[in-house]
Amino acid sequence: MKKFVCLLLVLAMAAVPLVACSGGGETETKGPTGGTQNPADTGGEEKDVLDIPAGTDLGGEEFEFLTEQLEDWGYYPLDFDEPDSDDPYANAIYNRNTAVEELLHCTLTGSTPGDGGAVRKAFQTDVDASSGDYDFSFMPVNEALTVTGNGQALPFDQLTYVDLNKSWWDASCTEQTALVGRNYFAAGDIMIGDKDVLWGIYFIKNQLNAIRASDKYKDLEHPYDAVTNGTWTWDLMMKYAAAGAQDNDGTDVIEFSSPSDVFGFATHHEDFPASWQSAGLKMAEIDDDGAPYATWGTEEFFNVYADIQNLFNQPYTYWTQTPTELTDLFQKNRSLFITEVLSFVRKYRSNEEQFGILPYPKYNESIDHYNTYVAVNSAVLVVPTTLENANDTSIVLETMAAKGSELIMETYINEQLGYRYVHDEESRESVMIILSDRCYDMGVFMNLGYDQLKASLKVNPSAQYAALKKNLGKTINDYLGKLLDS
């Protein structure tokens, strides 16, 4: 089997076929058919029912897990102590945890060892020592791929009562990240950390309204209307960005260092994958045998990449390797549009000016829907191979996800993103699109040339590809070999 898959990889690397992130235009579609459908917002559709053995009583069994600490880019903690604040997230998570413990007669205990890969290291140490201290873990998807590649993640088909087809698990993650026909990690309503780190566009409302009030731009379609009509594209965003840029200090250059200048569009390095995914493209895909293969060495990919270079080098665009600079610009009303993950809704609630949220625009109108970049720090659930009681743990995980859809998602979507921090219904609709149309790019997560592609906007990507092609085959083969051996 290993030799057969490796042969397929060699052929795939030579052919480098074009695939789509999740559809669009004349590009062959090989992506998800849908995303998360949360029971709190199903529009009257019949809800899924939790399917575990009737009368399950786990006799006070304790289940311990690992999770990341709270970050400004993501809400990871799964609190178990009754919150002493009015934080609706903490309250919702506490209520979900309590409901699971009472229903199953079990105890849930969370541990946060630190940041900078501490969760992954603790997970790996536990597995290597066969300690069995942890029953499951939440960690960034790129680190979940590391433990998967090391043969330390238990495939979900060994978790009897976890049904990844249920609405409380994200279908995009399930379908796009299966390796060798198996799922080694999952995302869903069991947590918030998979949703907080999804890509979107923030804009300052009064600046956009001022543009539309001018005779020159009065006929530009409002982005909210364009999102609904399927016409929210790069072209429309760039027209607004050019119109919104202001060189207020008279230097003929819009500069970050000038406190009065205003950019039209500001972003950081993670906008690279968001941009090619908006064209329905990925750096790597999973073939019919479950093997990852590179898909970015095509003429169409490089044409899109050239357009990314063009966007990032416009006089009205500011891009940085320091994401905090975007927050500085946005909170000082110095950029019409910025890109960031959904968690920053909470950070921007203190802004004096009201803001709106949009999905990342389509590359062009031939793309049939909006593709949302899933950032590398987006959380997924991972279960160790040293798990001692897979049957009971599967019951706990499925119940946590099902109860999360009832008790966490209603807070996250309806109260928090819908009303408390965001000031209009249109932004709420944009958030639902962002949540639903996720794009998991294995080439980004496995770093199959991603660092080299984003290293410079001035370098011809074809030259980089020639050097990278030598190394990618071995990287993927080594990775798959560990999976197959496990």
Short mmCIF file of C-alpha atoms in Angstrom, two decimals, residues 31-473:
data_model
loop_
_atom_site.label_atom_id
_atom_site.label_comp_id
_atom_site.label_asym_id
_atom_site.label_seq_id
_atom_site.Cartn_x
_atom_site.Cartn_y
_atom_site.Cartn_z
CA GLY A 31 -13.96 20.61 -2.48
CA PRO A 32 -16.59 20.63 0.23
CA THR A 33 -20.28 20.43 -0.42
CA GLY A 34 -21.15 22.45 2.64
CA GLY A 35 -20.05 23.70 6.01
CA THR A 36 -21.38 23.72 9.52
CA GLN A 37 -25.13 23.95 9.91
CA ASN A 38 -25.78 24.92 13.48
CA PRO A 39 -29.10 23.88 15.04
CA ALA A 40 -29.39 27.38 16.47
CA ASP A 41 -29.69 28.74 12.94
CA THR A 42 -31.11 26.04 10.69
CA GLY A 43 -34.07 28.04 9.47
CA GLY A 44 -36.60 25.53 10.65
CA GLU A 45 -34.86 22.44 9.30
CA GLU A 46 -35.09 19.25 11.32
CA LYS A 47 -32.33 19.13 13.90
CA ASP A 48 -29.96 16.24 14.46
CA VAL A 49 -30.50 14.15 17.56
CA LEU A 50 -27.77 13.00 19.93
CA ASP A 51 -27.40 9.26 19.41
CA ILE A 52 -25.71 7.64 22.41
CA PRO A 53 -26.79 4.60 24.47
CA ALA A 54 -29.95 5.39 26.42
CA GLY A 55 -29.40 5.94 30.12
CA THR A 56 -25.62 6.26 29.79
CA ASP A 57 -24.05 6.63 33.24
CA LEU A 58 -20.26 6.89 33.31
CA GLY A 59 -20.13 6.47 37.09
CA GLY A 60 -18.24 9.68 37.81
CA GLU A 61 -15.43 8.84 35.41
CA GLU A 62 -12.97 11.71 34.91
CA PHE A 63 -12.00 12.94 31.44
CA GLU A 64 -9.03 15.26 31.21
CA PHE A 65 -7.97 17.25 28.18
CA LEU A 66 -5.50 19.86 26.97
CA THR A 67 -6.37 23.23 25.50
CA GLU A 68 -4.62 26.43 24.49
CA GLN A 69 -4.81 29.57 26.61
CA LEU A 70 -6.87 32.62 25.74
CA GLU A 71 -5.37 34.60 22.86
CA ASP A 72 -6.47 37.77 21.11
CA TRP A 73 -6.73 35.71 17.91
CA GLY A 74 -8.83 32.95 19.40
CA TYR A 75 -11.02 31.90 22.30
CA TYR A 76 -9.56 28.51 23.24
CA PRO A 77 -10.31 27.96 26.94
CA LEU A 78 -13.08 25.57 27.93
CA ASP A 79 -13.72 26.91 31.43
CA PHE A 80 -14.94 24.62 34.18
CA ASP A 81 -15.03 27.02 37.10
CA GLU A 82 -18.22 29.03 37.35
CA PRO A 83 -17.44 32.39 35.74
CA ASP A 84 -17.31 35.42 38.02
CA SER A 85 -17.72 37.84 35.14
CA ASP A 86 -20.38 38.68 32.59
CA ASP A 87 -18.39 37.09 29.75
CA PRO A 88 -21.08 35.30 27.73
CA TYR A 89 -18.51 32.94 26.19
CA ALA A 90 -17.32 31.67 29.55
CA ASN A 91 -20.89 31.36 30.79
CA ALA A 92 -21.99 29.39 27.72
CA ILE A 93 -19.03 27.03 27.93
CA TYR A 94 -19.52 26.51 31.65
CA ASN A 95 -23.23 25.75 31.12
CA ARG A 96 -22.39 23.27 28.35
CA ASN A 97 -19.80 21.51 30.48
CA THR A 98 -22.18 21.30 33.41
CA ALA A 99 -24.93 19.89 31.19
CA VAL A 100 -22.59 17.16 29.90
CA GLU A 101 -21.40 16.23 33.38
CA GLU A 102 -24.96 16.01 34.70
CA LEU A 103 -26.28 14.05 31.72
CA LEU A 104 -23.45 11.48 31.64
CA HIS A 105 -22.50 11.50 35.34
CA CYS A 106 -18.86 12.23 34.60
CA THR A 107 -16.21 14.82 35.44
CA LEU A 108 -14.50 17.03 32.86
CA THR A 109 -11.15 18.61 33.65
CA GLY A 110 -9.22 20.99 31.42
CA SER A 111 -5.53 21.87 31.49
CA THR A 112 -3.77 24.80 29.80
CA PRO A 113 0.01 24.19 29.87
CA GLY A 114 0.97 27.44 28.13
CA ASP A 115 1.52 28.93 24.69
CA GLY A 116 3.97 28.50 21.81
CA GLY A 117 3.27 24.84 21.14
CA ALA A 118 3.00 23.85 24.80
CA VAL A 119 -0.21 21.90 24.22
CA ARG A 120 1.29 19.88 21.39
CA LYS A 121 4.43 19.17 23.43
CA ALA A 122 2.39 18.03 26.44
CA PHE A 123 0.26 15.86 24.16
CA GLN A 124 3.31 14.28 22.54
CA THR A 125 5.08 13.72 25.85
CA ASP A 126 1.99 11.98 27.21
CA VAL A 127 1.73 9.70 24.16
CA ASP A 128 5.45 8.92 24.01
CA ALA A 129 5.45 7.94 27.68
CA SER A 130 2.15 6.04 27.34
CA SER A 131 1.02 7.90 30.45
CA GLY A 132 -2.63 8.12 29.46
CA ASP A 133 -3.03 11.39 31.35
CA TYR A 134 -5.14 13.07 28.66
CA ASP A 135 -8.24 11.81 26.88
CA PHE A 136 -8.33 14.45 24.14
CA SER A 137 -6.88 17.81 23.19
CA PHE A 138 -7.62 21.02 21.32
CA MET A 139 -4.74 22.53 19.35
CA PRO A 140 -4.06 24.55 16.18
CA VAL A 141 -4.65 22.58 13.00
CA ASN A 142 -1.04 22.78 11.83
CA GLU A 143 0.11 21.26 15.13
CA ALA A 144 -2.61 18.62 14.90
CA LEU A 145 -1.07 17.66 11.58
CA THR A 146 2.31 17.34 13.30
CA VAL A 147 1.01 14.83 15.85
CA THR A 148 -0.93 13.09 13.09
CA GLY A 149 2.21 12.78 10.98
CA ASN A 150 4.01 11.34 14.00
CA GLY A 151 1.38 8.62 14.35
CA GLN A 152 0.17 9.97 17.71
CA ALA A 153 -3.44 10.83 16.77
CA LEU A 154 -6.20 8.25 17.00
CA PRO A 155 -8.36 8.05 13.84
CA PHE A 156 -11.96 9.00 14.51
CA ASP A 157 -13.33 5.77 13.08
CA GLN A 158 -12.15 4.22 16.35
CA LEU A 159 -14.43 6.54 18.32
CA THR A 160 -17.69 4.60 18.12
CA TYR A 161 -20.17 7.30 19.09
CA VAL A 162 -18.57 10.28 17.33
CA ASP A 163 -20.57 10.84 14.16
CA LEU A 164 -18.79 13.41 12.01
CA ASN A 165 -21.83 13.54 9.72
CA LYS A 166 -23.87 15.27 12.42
CA SER A 167 -24.51 18.99 12.05
CA TRP A 168 -22.46 19.88 15.13
CA TRP A 169 -19.25 18.78 13.35
CA ASP A 170 -17.88 20.95 10.56
CA ALA A 171 -18.27 19.18 7.23
CA SER A 172 -15.60 21.30 5.54
CA CYS A 173 -12.95 20.10 7.98
CA THR A 174 -14.14 16.49 7.83
CA GLU A 175 -14.17 16.35 4.03
CA GLN A 176 -11.07 18.38 3.23
CA THR A 177 -8.60 17.02 5.79
CA ALA A 178 -9.15 13.25 5.66
CA LEU A 179 -5.84 11.45 5.17
CA VAL A 180 -5.59 7.98 3.68
CA GLY A 181 -9.37 7.77 4.02
CA ARG A 182 -9.41 8.56 7.74
CA ASN A 183 -10.07 11.62 9.92
CA TYR A 184 -7.44 12.28 12.58
CA PHE A 185 -8.87 15.58 13.83
CA ALA A 186 -12.16 17.44 13.66
CA ALA A 187 -13.73 20.86 14.16
CA GLY A 188 -17.20 21.73 15.31
CA ASP A 189 -19.49 23.16 17.94
CA ILE A 190 -17.54 21.44 20.71
CA MET A 191 -15.42 24.64 20.83
CA ILE A 192 -15.13 28.25 19.75
CA GLY A 193 -11.47 28.17 18.72
CA ASP A 194 -12.20 26.72 15.27
CA LYS A 195 -14.51 29.63 14.39
CA ASP A 196 -12.59 32.52 15.91
CA VAL A 197 -9.66 32.00 13.52
CA LEU A 198 -11.57 32.33 10.25
CA TRP A 199 -10.72 35.12 7.80
CA GLY A 200 -12.91 38.12 7.05
CA ILE A 201 -12.89 41.74 5.90
CA TYR A 202 -13.60 44.56 8.37
CA PHE A 203 -14.60 48.01 7.11
CA ILE A 204 -15.33 51.41 8.66
CA LYS A 205 -18.90 52.32 7.85
CA ASN A 206 -18.73 56.10 7.76
CA GLN A 207 -15.75 56.02 5.40
CA LEU A 208 -17.55 53.71 3.01
CA ASN A 209 -20.73 55.79 3.21
CA ALA A 210 -18.74 58.94 2.41
CA ILE A 211 -17.40 57.29 -0.75
CA ARG A 212 -20.87 56.26 -1.85
CA ALA A 213 -22.20 59.77 -1.20
CA SER A 214 -19.90 61.27 -3.84
CA ASP A 215 -21.08 61.65 -7.41
CA LYS A 216 -18.05 59.75 -8.71
CA TYR A 217 -18.78 56.58 -6.77
CA LYS A 218 -22.52 56.76 -6.10
CA ASP A 219 -23.18 53.91 -8.54
CA LEU A 220 -20.80 51.48 -6.84
CA GLU A 221 -22.74 48.55 -5.44
CA HIS A 222 -22.74 48.46 -1.64
CA PRO A 223 -20.58 45.54 -0.44
CA TYR A 224 -23.47 44.14 1.60
CA ASP A 225 -25.66 44.02 -1.51
CA ALA A 226 -22.79 42.59 -3.52
CA VAL A 227 -22.30 39.78 -0.99
CA THR A 228 -25.97 38.86 -1.32
CA ASN A 229 -25.89 39.12 -5.12
CA GLY A 230 -22.67 37.12 -5.46
CA THR A 231 -20.85 40.11 -6.94
CA TRP A 232 -18.55 40.96 -4.03
CA THR A 233 -15.25 40.55 -5.89
CA TRP A 234 -11.64 41.69 -5.78
CA ASP A 235 -12.44 44.28 -8.45
CA LEU A 236 -15.20 45.91 -6.41
CA MET A 237 -13.12 45.87 -3.24
CA MET A 238 -10.18 47.46 -5.04
CA LYS A 239 -12.38 50.22 -6.46
CA TYR A 240 -13.53 51.09 -2.97
CA ALA A 241 -9.98 50.80 -1.61
CA ALA A 242 -8.64 53.20 -4.24
CA ALA A 243 -11.46 55.63 -3.52
CA GLY A 244 -10.96 55.46 0.24
CA ALA A 245 -7.20 56.09 0.30
CA GLN A 246 -6.16 59.55 1.52
CA ASP A 247 -2.75 61.21 1.30
CA ASN A 248 -3.51 63.84 3.91
CA ASP A 249 0.04 65.03 4.60
CA GLY A 250 0.70 66.02 0.98
CA THR A 251 3.74 63.78 0.40
CA ASP A 252 2.13 61.99 -2.59
CA VAL A 253 2.72 58.72 -0.73
CA ILE A 254 0.37 57.02 1.72
CA GLU A 255 2.56 55.93 4.61
CA PHE A 256 2.05 53.97 7.82
CA SER A 257 4.33 56.42 9.63
CA SER A 258 2.12 59.39 8.73
CA PRO A 259 -0.68 59.59 11.36
CA SER A 260 -3.05 61.42 9.02
CA ASP A 261 -2.78 59.16 5.95
CA VAL A 262 -5.55 56.64 5.30
CA PHE A 263 -5.11 53.36 3.38
CA GLY A 264 -7.82 51.73 1.34
CA PHE A 265 -6.82 48.16 2.15
CA ALA A 266 -4.50 46.84 4.86
CA THR A 267 -3.55 43.23 5.43
CA HIS A 268 -0.83 40.90 6.67
CA HIS A 269 0.97 37.84 5.31
CA GLU A 270 -1.87 35.38 5.93
CA ASP A 271 -3.81 37.14 3.21
CA PHE A 272 -1.71 35.18 0.68
CA PRO A 273 -3.66 31.92 1.11
CA ALA A 274 -6.93 33.79 1.63
CA SER A 275 -6.41 35.39 -1.76
CA TRP A 276 -5.66 32.28 -3.80
CA GLN A 277 -8.41 30.40 -2.00
CA SER A 278 -10.83 33.16 -3.05
CA ALA A 279 -10.06 32.01 -6.59
CA GLY A 280 -11.02 28.44 -5.66
CA LEU A 281 -7.39 27.29 -5.49
CA LYS A 282 -5.27 25.45 -2.94
CA MET A 283 -1.58 24.72 -2.51
CA ALA A 284 -2.33 21.04 -1.89
CA GLU A 285 -5.29 18.70 -2.13
CA ILE A 286 -6.20 15.18 -1.06
CA ASP A 287 -6.52 12.65 -3.89
CA ASP A 288 -8.97 9.75 -4.09
CA ASP A 289 -6.55 7.55 -2.14
CA GLY A 290 -6.35 10.07 0.69
CA ALA A 291 -2.85 11.25 -0.17
CA PRO A 292 -1.92 14.96 -0.20
CA TYR A 293 -0.39 16.27 -3.41
CA ALA A 294 0.81 19.68 -4.54
CA THR A 295 -1.59 21.64 -6.76
CA TRP A 296 -0.03 25.07 -6.90
CA GLY A 297 2.40 24.64 -9.80
CA THR A 298 -0.04 25.60 -12.57
CA GLU A 299 -0.25 28.54 -14.90
CA GLU A 300 -3.60 29.57 -13.42
CA PHE A 301 -2.25 29.52 -9.88
CA PHE A 302 0.67 31.73 -10.86
CA ASN A 303 -1.65 34.12 -12.70
CA VAL A 304 -3.66 34.49 -9.50
CA TYR A 305 -0.45 34.86 -7.51
CA ALA A 306 0.65 37.65 -9.84
CA ASP A 307 -2.65 39.42 -9.15
CA ILE A 308 -2.01 39.00 -5.42
CA GLN A 309 1.36 40.67 -5.92
CA ASN A 310 -0.38 43.47 -7.80
CA LEU A 311 -2.97 43.97 -5.04
CA PHE A 312 -0.33 44.06 -2.33
CA ASN A 313 1.77 46.59 -4.22
CA GLN A 314 -0.95 49.16 -4.92
CA PRO A 315 -0.31 52.65 -3.48
CA TYR A 316 -3.50 52.37 -1.41
CA THR A 317 -2.51 48.99 0.12
CA TYR A 318 -0.54 48.42 3.28
CA TRP A 319 0.71 44.94 4.09
CA THR A 320 2.82 43.88 7.01
CA GLN A 321 4.39 40.91 8.75
CA THR A 322 3.26 42.48 12.04
CA PRO A 323 -0.51 41.95 12.44
CA THR A 324 -0.77 44.36 15.39
CA GLU A 325 -0.14 47.20 12.95
CA LEU A 326 -3.50 46.45 11.32
CA THR A 327 -5.27 46.85 14.63
CA ASP A 328 -3.51 50.17 15.11
CA LEU A 329 -4.64 51.38 11.69
CA PHE A 330 -8.22 50.22 12.12
CA GLN A 331 -8.72 51.57 15.62
CA LYS A 332 -7.40 54.95 14.46
CA ASN A 333 -9.68 54.93 11.37
CA ARG A 334 -6.68 54.82 9.06
CA SER A 335 -7.82 52.11 6.67
CA LEU A 336 -11.17 51.60 4.96
CA PHE A 337 -10.71 47.81 4.82
CA ILE A 338 -8.54 45.51 6.87
CA THR A 339 -8.34 41.72 6.95
CA GLU A 340 -8.42 39.78 10.19
CA VAL A 341 -9.91 36.75 11.88
CA LEU A 342 -13.34 36.76 13.50
CA SER A 343 -12.00 36.91 17.05
CA PHE A 344 -11.01 40.55 16.47
CA VAL A 345 -14.68 41.50 16.56
CA ARG A 346 -14.22 41.58 20.32
CA LYS A 347 -11.08 43.72 20.13
CA TYR A 348 -12.76 46.31 17.88
CA ARG A 349 -15.84 46.71 20.06
CA SER A 350 -14.14 49.74 21.67
CA ASN A 351 -13.72 51.52 18.32
CA GLU A 352 -15.31 54.95 18.19
CA GLU A 353 -16.52 54.33 14.64
CA GLN A 354 -18.96 51.56 13.79
CA PHE A 355 -17.62 48.80 11.58
CA GLY A 356 -19.04 46.05 9.42
CA ILE A 357 -17.86 42.58 8.45
CA LEU A 358 -17.68 41.00 5.00
CA PRO A 359 -16.50 37.64 3.70
CA TYR A 360 -13.27 37.75 1.75
CA PRO A 361 -14.31 38.70 -1.80
CA LYS A 362 -14.38 36.28 -4.71
CA TYR A 363 -11.47 36.49 -7.12
CA ASN A 364 -14.07 37.11 -9.82
CA GLU A 365 -17.74 36.43 -10.43
CA SER A 366 -17.07 33.04 -12.05
CA ILE A 367 -16.35 31.63 -8.57
CA ASP A 368 -19.66 30.24 -7.36
CA HIS A 369 -19.33 31.07 -3.65
CA TYR A 370 -17.09 32.73 -1.07
CA ASN A 371 -14.20 30.67 0.25
CA THR A 372 -13.06 31.40 3.80
CA TYR A 373 -9.41 30.95 4.69
CA VAL A 374 -8.93 28.81 7.80
CA ALA A 375 -5.88 30.23 9.58
CA VAL A 376 -3.22 27.87 10.91
CA ASN A 377 -4.16 28.62 14.53
CA SER A 378 -7.73 27.49 14.06
CA ALA A 379 -8.48 24.84 16.68
CA VAL A 380 -9.26 21.20 16.05
CA LEU A 381 -9.98 18.26 18.32
CA VAL A 382 -7.32 15.54 18.53
CA VAL A 383 -7.44 12.24 20.46
CA PRO A 384 -4.22 10.42 21.50
CA THR A 385 -3.44 6.89 20.38
CA THR A 386 -2.81 5.98 24.02
CA LEU A 387 -6.47 6.57 24.92
CA GLU A 388 -7.53 3.89 27.41
CA ASN A 389 -11.32 4.05 27.03
CA ALA A 390 -12.24 5.05 23.48
CA ASN A 391 -15.88 4.03 23.84
CA ASP A 392 -16.66 6.28 26.83
CA THR A 393 -14.55 9.11 25.47
CA SER A 394 -16.46 9.01 22.19
CA ILE A 395 -19.73 9.39 24.12
CA VAL A 396 -18.34 12.40 25.98
CA LEU A 397 -17.03 14.08 22.82
CA GLU A 398 -20.25 13.59 20.87
CA THR A 399 -22.29 14.91 23.78
CA MET A 400 -20.00 17.93 24.21
CA ALA A 401 -20.40 18.79 20.52
CA ALA A 402 -24.17 18.27 20.52
CA LYS A 403 -24.66 20.33 23.67
CA GLY A 404 -22.28 22.91 22.24
CA SER A 405 -24.59 23.41 19.29
CA GLU A 406 -27.38 24.24 21.72
CA LEU A 407 -25.59 26.19 24.44
CA ILE A 408 -22.44 27.67 22.89
CA MET A 409 -23.33 28.44 19.29
CA GLU A 410 -26.46 30.38 20.10
CA THR A 411 -24.34 32.70 22.23
CA TYR A 412 -21.49 32.87 19.74
CA ILE A 413 -23.58 33.66 16.68
CA ASN A 414 -26.80 35.26 17.84
CA GLU A 415 -25.73 37.29 20.86
CA GLN A 416 -22.05 37.95 20.36
CA LEU A 417 -21.38 38.23 16.64
CA GLY A 418 -24.95 39.07 15.80
CA TYR A 419 -25.77 41.86 18.18
CA ARG A 420 -23.40 42.65 21.03
CA TYR A 421 -20.30 43.52 19.01
CA VAL A 422 -21.59 43.87 15.45
CA HIS A 423 -24.12 46.57 14.75
CA ASP A 424 -26.17 45.34 11.81
CA GLU A 425 -27.94 42.29 10.45
CA GLU A 426 -25.91 42.33 7.23
CA SER A 427 -22.68 41.70 9.12
CA ARG A 428 -24.33 38.81 10.89
CA GLU A 429 -25.21 37.32 7.51
CA SER A 430 -21.61 37.79 6.41
CA VAL A 431 -20.43 35.95 9.53
CA MET A 432 -22.72 33.02 8.69
CA ILE A 433 -21.14 32.84 5.21
CA ILE A 434 -17.67 32.96 6.74
CA LEU A 435 -18.53 30.13 9.13
CA SER A 436 -20.10 27.97 6.46
CA ASP A 437 -17.67 28.12 3.54
CA ARG A 438 -14.36 27.12 5.12
CA CYS A 439 -11.29 26.26 3.08
CA TYR A 440 -8.75 23.92 4.70
CA ASP A 441 -5.58 24.15 2.61
CA MET A 442 -3.30 21.23 3.46
CA GLY A 443 -0.44 22.86 1.58
CA VAL A 444 -0.52 25.77 4.03
CA PHE A 445 -0.91 23.60 7.12
CA MET A 446 1.85 21.17 6.04
CA ASN A 447 3.98 24.08 4.78
CA LEU A 448 4.42 22.54 1.34
CA GLY A 449 6.13 25.63 -0.05
CA TYR A 450 3.95 28.14 1.82
CA ASP A 451 6.82 29.91 3.58
CA GLN A 452 8.73 30.24 0.32
CA LEU A 453 5.72 31.58 -1.57
CA LYS A 454 4.98 34.26 1.00
CA ALA A 455 8.64 35.18 1.55
CA SER A 456 8.71 37.92 -1.08
CA LEU A 457 6.23 39.77 -3.23
CA LYS A 458 8.96 40.65 -5.71
CA VAL A 459 10.21 37.16 -6.58
CA ASN A 460 8.84 35.30 -9.56
CA PRO A 461 6.95 32.34 -8.03
CA SER A 462 7.93 30.15 -10.99
CA ALA A 463 11.56 30.38 -9.91
CA GLN A 464 10.61 29.36 -6.40
CA TYR A 465 8.56 26.47 -7.68
CA ALA A 466 11.48 25.01 -9.62
CA ALA A 467 13.52 24.77 -6.43
CA LEU A 468 10.65 23.59 -4.25
CA LYS A 469 9.52 20.80 -6.54
CA LYS A 470 12.64 18.77 -5.67
CA ASN A 471 11.75 18.66 -1.99
CA LEU A 472 7.97 18.37 -1.89
CA GLY A 473 7.77 14.75 -2.97
#
